[in-house]
mmCIF file of C-alpha atoms in Angstrom:
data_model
loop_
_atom_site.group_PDB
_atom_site.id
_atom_site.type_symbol
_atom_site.label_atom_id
_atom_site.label_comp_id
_atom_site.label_asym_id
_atom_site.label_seq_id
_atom_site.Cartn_x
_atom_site.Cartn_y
_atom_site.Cartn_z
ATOM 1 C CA UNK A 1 116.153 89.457 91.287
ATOM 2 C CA UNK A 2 119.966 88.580 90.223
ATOM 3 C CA UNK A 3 120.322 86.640 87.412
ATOM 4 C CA UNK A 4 121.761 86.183 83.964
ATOM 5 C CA UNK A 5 119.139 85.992 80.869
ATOM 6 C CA UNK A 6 119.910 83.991 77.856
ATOM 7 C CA UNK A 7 118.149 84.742 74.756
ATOM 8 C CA UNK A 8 116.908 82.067 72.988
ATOM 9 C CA UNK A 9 116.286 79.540 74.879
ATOM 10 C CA UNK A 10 115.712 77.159 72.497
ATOM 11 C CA UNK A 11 116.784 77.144 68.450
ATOM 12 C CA UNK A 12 117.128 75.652 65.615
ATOM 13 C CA UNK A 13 119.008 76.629 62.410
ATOM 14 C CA UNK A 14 120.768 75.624 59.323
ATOM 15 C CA UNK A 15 123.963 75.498 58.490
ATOM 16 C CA UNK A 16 125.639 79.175 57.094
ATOM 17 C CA UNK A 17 122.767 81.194 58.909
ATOM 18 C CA UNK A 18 124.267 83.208 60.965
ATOM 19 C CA UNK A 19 122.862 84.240 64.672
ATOM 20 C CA UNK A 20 123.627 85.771 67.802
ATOM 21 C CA UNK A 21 122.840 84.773 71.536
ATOM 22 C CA UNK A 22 122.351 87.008 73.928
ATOM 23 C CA UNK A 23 123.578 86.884 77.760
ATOM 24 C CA UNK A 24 122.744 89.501 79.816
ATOM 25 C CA UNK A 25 123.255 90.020 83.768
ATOM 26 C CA UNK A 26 122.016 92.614 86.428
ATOM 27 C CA UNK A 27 124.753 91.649 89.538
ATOM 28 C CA UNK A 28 126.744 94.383 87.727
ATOM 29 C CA UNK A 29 129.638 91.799 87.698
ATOM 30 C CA UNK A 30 132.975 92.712 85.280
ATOM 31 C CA UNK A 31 133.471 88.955 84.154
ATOM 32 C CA UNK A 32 131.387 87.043 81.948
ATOM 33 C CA UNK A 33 131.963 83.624 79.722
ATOM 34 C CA UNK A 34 130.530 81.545 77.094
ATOM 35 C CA UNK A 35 130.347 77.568 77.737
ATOM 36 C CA UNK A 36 129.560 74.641 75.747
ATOM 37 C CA UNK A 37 128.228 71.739 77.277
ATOM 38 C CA UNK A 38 128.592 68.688 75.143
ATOM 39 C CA UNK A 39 127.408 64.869 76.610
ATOM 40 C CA UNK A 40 130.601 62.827 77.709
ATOM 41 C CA UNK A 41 132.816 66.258 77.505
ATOM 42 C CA UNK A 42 131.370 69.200 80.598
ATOM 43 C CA UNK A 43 131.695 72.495 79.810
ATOM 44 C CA UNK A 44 133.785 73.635 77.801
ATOM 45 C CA UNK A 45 134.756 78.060 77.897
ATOM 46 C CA UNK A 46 134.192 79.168 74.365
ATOM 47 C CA UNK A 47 135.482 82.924 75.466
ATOM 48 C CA UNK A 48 135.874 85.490 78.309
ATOM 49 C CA UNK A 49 135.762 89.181 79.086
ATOM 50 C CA UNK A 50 137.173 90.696 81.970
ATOM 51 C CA UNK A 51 135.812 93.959 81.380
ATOM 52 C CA UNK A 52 133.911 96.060 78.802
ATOM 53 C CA UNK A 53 135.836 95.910 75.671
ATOM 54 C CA UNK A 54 138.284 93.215 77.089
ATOM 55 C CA UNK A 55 137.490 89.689 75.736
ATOM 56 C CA UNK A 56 139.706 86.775 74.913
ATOM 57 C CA UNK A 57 139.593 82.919 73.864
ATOM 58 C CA UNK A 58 139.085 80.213 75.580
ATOM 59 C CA UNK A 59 139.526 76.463 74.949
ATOM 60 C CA UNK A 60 137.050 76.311 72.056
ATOM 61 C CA UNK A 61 136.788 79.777 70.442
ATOM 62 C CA UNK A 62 136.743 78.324 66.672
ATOM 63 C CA UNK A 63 133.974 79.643 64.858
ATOM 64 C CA UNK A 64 132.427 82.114 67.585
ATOM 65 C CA UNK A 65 132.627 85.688 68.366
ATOM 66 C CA UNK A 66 132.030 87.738 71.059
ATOM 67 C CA UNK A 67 131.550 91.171 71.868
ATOM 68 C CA UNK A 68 131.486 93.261 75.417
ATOM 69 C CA UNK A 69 130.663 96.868 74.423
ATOM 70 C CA UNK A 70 128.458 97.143 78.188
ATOM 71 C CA UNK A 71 129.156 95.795 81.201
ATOM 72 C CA UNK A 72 125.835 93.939 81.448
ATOM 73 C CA UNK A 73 125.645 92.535 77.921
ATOM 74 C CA UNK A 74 127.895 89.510 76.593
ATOM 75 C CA UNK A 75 126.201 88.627 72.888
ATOM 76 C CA UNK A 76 128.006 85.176 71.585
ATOM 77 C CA UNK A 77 127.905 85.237 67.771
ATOM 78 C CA UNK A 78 128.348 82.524 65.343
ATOM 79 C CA UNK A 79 128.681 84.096 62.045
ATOM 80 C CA UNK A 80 128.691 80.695 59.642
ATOM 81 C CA UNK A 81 127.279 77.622 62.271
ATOM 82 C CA UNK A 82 127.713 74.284 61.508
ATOM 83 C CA UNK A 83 125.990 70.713 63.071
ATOM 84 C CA UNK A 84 129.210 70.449 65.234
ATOM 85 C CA UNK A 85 128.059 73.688 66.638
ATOM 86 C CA UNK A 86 124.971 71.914 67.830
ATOM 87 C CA UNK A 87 125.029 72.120 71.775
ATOM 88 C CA UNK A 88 124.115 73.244 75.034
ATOM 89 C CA UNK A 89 125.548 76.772 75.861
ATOM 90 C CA UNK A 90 126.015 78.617 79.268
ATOM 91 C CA UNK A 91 126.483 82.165 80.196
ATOM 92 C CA UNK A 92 128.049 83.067 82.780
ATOM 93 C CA UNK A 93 129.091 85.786 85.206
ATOM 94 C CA UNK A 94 130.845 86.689 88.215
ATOM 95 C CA UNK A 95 132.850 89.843 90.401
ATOM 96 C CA UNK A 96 136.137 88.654 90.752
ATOM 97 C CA UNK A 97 138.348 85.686 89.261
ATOM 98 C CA UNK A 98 138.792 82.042 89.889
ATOM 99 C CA UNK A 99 137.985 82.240 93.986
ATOM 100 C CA UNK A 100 134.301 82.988 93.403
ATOM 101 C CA UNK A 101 131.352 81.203 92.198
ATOM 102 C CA UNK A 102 130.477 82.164 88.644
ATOM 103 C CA UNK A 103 126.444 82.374 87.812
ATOM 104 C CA UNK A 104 124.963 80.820 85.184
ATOM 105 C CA UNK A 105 122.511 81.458 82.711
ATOM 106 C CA UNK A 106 119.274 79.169 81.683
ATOM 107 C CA UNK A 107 120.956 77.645 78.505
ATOM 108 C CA UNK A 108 120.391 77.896 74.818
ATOM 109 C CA UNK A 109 119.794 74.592 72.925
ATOM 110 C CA UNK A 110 121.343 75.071 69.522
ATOM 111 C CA UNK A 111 120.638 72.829 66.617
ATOM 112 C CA UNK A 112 121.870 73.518 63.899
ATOM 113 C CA UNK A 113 121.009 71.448 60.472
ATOM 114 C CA UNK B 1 146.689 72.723 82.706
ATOM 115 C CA UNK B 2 144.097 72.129 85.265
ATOM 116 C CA UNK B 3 142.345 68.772 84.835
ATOM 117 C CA UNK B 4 139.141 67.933 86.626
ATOM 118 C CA UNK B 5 138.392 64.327 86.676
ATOM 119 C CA UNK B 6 135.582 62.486 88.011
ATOM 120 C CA UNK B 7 135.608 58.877 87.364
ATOM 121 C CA UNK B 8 131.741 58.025 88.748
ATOM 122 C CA UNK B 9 129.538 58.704 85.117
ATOM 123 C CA UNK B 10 126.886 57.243 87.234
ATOM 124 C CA UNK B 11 125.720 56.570 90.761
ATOM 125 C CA UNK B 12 122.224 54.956 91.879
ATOM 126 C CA UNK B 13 121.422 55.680 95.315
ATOM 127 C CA UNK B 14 118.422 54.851 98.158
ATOM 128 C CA UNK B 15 116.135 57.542 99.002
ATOM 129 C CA UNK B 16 117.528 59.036 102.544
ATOM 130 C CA UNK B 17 121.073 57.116 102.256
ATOM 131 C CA UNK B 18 124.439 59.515 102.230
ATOM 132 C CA UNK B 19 126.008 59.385 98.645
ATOM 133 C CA UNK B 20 129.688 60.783 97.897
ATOM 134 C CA UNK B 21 130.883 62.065 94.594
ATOM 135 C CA UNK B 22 134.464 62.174 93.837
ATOM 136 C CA UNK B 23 136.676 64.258 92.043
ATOM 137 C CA UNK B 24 140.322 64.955 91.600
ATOM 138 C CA UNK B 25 142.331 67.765 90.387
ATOM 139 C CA UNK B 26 145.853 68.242 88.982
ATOM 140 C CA UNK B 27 147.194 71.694 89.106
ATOM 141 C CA UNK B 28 150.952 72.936 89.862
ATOM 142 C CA UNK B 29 148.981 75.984 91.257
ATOM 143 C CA UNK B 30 148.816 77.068 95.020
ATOM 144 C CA UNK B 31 145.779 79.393 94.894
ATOM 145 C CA UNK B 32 142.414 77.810 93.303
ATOM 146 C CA UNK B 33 139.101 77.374 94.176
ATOM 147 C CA UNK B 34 136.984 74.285 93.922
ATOM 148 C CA UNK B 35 133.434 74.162 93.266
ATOM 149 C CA UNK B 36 130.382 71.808 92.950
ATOM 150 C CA UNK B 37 127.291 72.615 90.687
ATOM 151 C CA UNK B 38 123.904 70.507 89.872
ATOM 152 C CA UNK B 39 122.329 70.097 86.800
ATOM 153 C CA UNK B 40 118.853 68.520 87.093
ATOM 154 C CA UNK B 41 117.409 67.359 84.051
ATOM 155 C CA UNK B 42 115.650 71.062 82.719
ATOM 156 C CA UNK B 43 119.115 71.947 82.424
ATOM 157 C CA UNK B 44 120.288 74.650 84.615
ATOM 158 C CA UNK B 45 123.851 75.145 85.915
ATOM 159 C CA UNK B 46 122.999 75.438 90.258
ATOM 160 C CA UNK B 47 125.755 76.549 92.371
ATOM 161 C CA UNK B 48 125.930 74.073 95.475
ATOM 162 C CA UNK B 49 129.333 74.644 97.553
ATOM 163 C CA UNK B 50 133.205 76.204 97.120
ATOM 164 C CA UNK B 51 135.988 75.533 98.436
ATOM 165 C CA UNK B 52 139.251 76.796 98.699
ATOM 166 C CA UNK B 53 142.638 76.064 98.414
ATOM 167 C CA UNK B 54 143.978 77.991 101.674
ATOM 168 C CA UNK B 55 140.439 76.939 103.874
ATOM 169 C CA UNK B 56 141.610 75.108 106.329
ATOM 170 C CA UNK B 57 137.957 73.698 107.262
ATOM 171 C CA UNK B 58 135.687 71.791 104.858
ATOM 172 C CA UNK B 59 132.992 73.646 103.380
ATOM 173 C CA UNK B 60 129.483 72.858 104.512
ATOM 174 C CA UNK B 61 126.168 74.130 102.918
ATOM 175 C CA UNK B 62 123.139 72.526 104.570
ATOM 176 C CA UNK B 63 122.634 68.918 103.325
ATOM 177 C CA UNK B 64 126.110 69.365 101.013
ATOM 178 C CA UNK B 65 129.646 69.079 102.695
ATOM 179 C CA UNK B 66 133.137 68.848 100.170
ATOM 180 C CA UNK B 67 135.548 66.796 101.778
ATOM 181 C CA UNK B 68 138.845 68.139 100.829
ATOM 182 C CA UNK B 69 141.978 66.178 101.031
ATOM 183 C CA UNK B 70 144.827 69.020 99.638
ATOM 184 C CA UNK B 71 147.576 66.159 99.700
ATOM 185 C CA UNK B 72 145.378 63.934 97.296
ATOM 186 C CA UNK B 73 143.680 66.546 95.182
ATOM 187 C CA UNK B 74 140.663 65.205 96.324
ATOM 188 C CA UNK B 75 137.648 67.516 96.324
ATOM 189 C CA UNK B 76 134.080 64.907 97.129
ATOM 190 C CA UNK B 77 130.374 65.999 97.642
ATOM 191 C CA UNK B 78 128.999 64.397 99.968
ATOM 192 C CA UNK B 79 125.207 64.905 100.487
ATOM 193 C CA UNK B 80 123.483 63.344 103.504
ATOM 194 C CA UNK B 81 120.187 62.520 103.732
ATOM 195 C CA UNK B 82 119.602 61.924 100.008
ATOM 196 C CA UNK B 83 116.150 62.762 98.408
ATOM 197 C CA UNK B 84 114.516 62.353 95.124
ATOM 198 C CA UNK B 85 115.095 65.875 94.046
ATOM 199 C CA UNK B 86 118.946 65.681 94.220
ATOM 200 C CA UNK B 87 118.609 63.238 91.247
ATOM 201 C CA UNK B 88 120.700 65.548 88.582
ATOM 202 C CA UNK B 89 123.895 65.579 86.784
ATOM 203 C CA UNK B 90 126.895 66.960 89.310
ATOM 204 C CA UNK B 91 129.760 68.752 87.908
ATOM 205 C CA UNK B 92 133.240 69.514 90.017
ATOM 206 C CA UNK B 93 135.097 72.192 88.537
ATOM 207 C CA UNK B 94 138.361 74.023 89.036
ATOM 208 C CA UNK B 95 138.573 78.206 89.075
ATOM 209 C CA UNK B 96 142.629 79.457 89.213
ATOM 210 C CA UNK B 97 142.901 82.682 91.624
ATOM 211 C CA UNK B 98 143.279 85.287 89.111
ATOM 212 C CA UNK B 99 142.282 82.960 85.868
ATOM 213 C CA UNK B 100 139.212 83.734 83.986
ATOM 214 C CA UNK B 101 138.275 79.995 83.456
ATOM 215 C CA UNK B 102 136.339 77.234 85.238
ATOM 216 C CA UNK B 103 137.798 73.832 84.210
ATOM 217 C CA UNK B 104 135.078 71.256 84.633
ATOM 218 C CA UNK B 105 134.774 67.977 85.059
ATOM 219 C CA UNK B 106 132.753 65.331 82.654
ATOM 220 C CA UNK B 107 130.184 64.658 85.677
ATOM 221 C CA UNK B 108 128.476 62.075 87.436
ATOM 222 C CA UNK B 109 124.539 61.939 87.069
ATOM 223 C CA UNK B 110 122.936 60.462 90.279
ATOM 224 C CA UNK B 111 119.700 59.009 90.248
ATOM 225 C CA UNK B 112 118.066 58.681 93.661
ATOM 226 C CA UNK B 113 115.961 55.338 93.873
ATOM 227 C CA UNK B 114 112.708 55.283 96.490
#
């Protein structure tokens, strides 16, 4: 079955821990994004990668990193969270750019104390 | 920048009725796609229609149809036939032709009424 996987589903943390989600797809797509999806706001990109090794920011990058060393994998890292990292986040993936649909993973609840 | 706006935060609607969603754009850009996605209340991101920017014919996917109006930056869902399960959150949401990003809108959550 196609799909993206997003590890956890569900957390909860405290401030200064610092964690990694993982986003993983099997449609052997090159792109792949982080969203955050915050009440009153959407979705907001947090960071891209067009290909392995080939990431970049998007509109909210402060305080996360990413990484793309395989094509299937996508790991968003947030090396020192903080409660205004406390959200809803979204993998995504897709083939090609802007002209086709982009999947999505489950989402990861973050809290983070 | 692309903006995504839709201006309906909420909609109630009778069970079997036809309910529209609106949503403009703004872009200086000739080559974009527009797209539609539902979020019911577990929380998943579903992919309901696209559209783009050179189609000349509206996009139809069963009970979903996006009436798009180029001139206006107009970009509605309309889903006929409305039925309990299409009570969710609906995002419209902007991809550039060669740009990495989806710009989405804020949403409208629709709450179909028996």
């Amino acid at each position: 079955e196609a799909q993206v996987t997003q590890n956890p589903r569900y957390l909860i943390t405290v401030t200064g821990k610092k964690l990694t989600v993982t986003c993983s797809q099997n449609m052997n797509h090159e792109y792949m994004s982080w969203y955050r999806q915050d009440p009153g706001l959407g979705l907001r990109q947090i960071y891209y990668s067009m290909n392995v090794e080939v990431t970049d920011k998007g509109d909210v990058p402060e305080g996360y990193k990413v990484s793309r060393k395989e094509k299937r994998n996508f790991p968003l890292i947030l090396e020192s969270p903080s409660p205004n990292q406390t959200s809803l986040y979204f993998c995504a993936s897709s083939f090609s750019r802007g002209q086709e649909t982009q999947y999505f993973g489950p989402g990861t609840r973050l809290l983070v104390l | 920048a692309q903006k995504i706006t839709q201006t309906q935060p909420g909609m109630f609607v009778q069970e079997k009725e036809a309910v529209t969603l609106d949503c403009t754009y703004d872009t200086s850009d000739q080559s974009y796609g527009l797209f539609w996605y539902k979020q019911p209340s577990s929380g998943e991101m579903i992919f309901l229609i696209y559209q783009g920017s050179y189609d000349e014919q509206n996009a139809t996917e069963g009970r979903y149809s996006l009436n798009f109006q180029k001139a206006r930056k107009s970009a509605n869902l309309v889903i006929s036939a409305s039925q309990l399960g299409d009570s969710a959150m609906y995002f419209c949401a902007m991809g550039l032709f060669g740009n990495e990003k989806l710009t989405f809108g804020t949403g409208t959550r629709l709450t179909i009424i028996p």
